[in-house]
């Protein structure tokens, strides 16, 4: 989803900083954006580390001149029964899904406030990617759900804090998306996920990217606080 979103925002005319742990993927994506006439900055970082996340934000501002849009997309989904679960899996989800988002947001907010005050758009955006699990709880997904409820709640509270400064905070809650996210689980868990969805046609990454693009291109006086996007047949 991050790949598709970066391409979408570049098509909209944004200069894009690409932040992630896998530098080879970032470099390939930057080349794709550049070949289409866009500008991309490769920023390898592990945002579960607060200092690394802050450094990534500062490198973005130094390299691109300002920061007026932050998309928090990093995520991990490790599912299974709560009794007997691996505590390391729980910690990894909290670190990536919640703390990583908090680290980047904390570092970015001062720059976003500045951009909203004196940048050309006169508005700035934080778009947090939560999940359908940020609204509904499901068995076998307890801690993943806890992290996504946290993202949704944090987003709404922050929206209220920053609204008067024209920093819009939005949260997107996708249903099932055809990405590699579920492949981090055991084969047994993947089979359960597939059985639960049946032959439902999943969302594609571009569907989420389109949603991000819609949110950040609204007029200055329009804020989309929350968007639930799910496959048509997913109930």
Steps between C-alpha positions, in 0.01 A plus 500: 500500500788733572644436153169577329440806719842647422435461128154653534624805691786546254244499216315774690819707490644430844869454564507178700730374774505121511564369851547134585746233608553334162721745311504294180123530467513872571766549234298311240190702583692828482625404155143425391382839624794683339448328167144632499623856558455514877737564789570245771739492794617166639512502882588158646385486862351274764222713646463275804808691620392850608832661411503336158144616432587857602811492282293381205265794540789747523666347194174535309468869585864563416475313170162622377473841665193442715258235623128552447371142476576197717359158413550243776469167324748261665327198649531140613223245555586185697188305587407198708350396834570729793571218751856385448584774249859606444554822695765603250232506228285725716792734567589520131144602410488764772841632394416525130125563484476742789836626626646546151202714407535701821871554443460638148200710594674652801794602284288624210240713677714816542586494129137438402381791713759723332401382153133569571589851613736607222508230232335534160204275587429675832395162636683184603396136535566197714344185357515194725428157359304307759275205413150363517650352818520854631120501519407137559662234718545144374614178665856391422592865434504643853829691511493603133153637571628678812767679298253607234244622754789702639577652160136595445463652846829690480405637159173646622652656811784653299252628241328699771829643624628614159180602321528872578851500352376355171686172547244241397524156660327219316475128563430240231363161606540252214332164497682209341771617260698271271848570640783302658372587850326168560797300369691574822273248671518122514346297221221390735407859584511600134261215418260623768513852360433378149214278619342792684501717189400228257507627143459867595696724264751679723597863475819579311775728627401759242154522658659615825738732313201658324342560840813673630515711184138603545551605862808717448365677192184633666466879522651663808163527673414130456636235736426130459543373854428130448442272202406132519575329169419135455444254218143522375424143603678504836245504782 
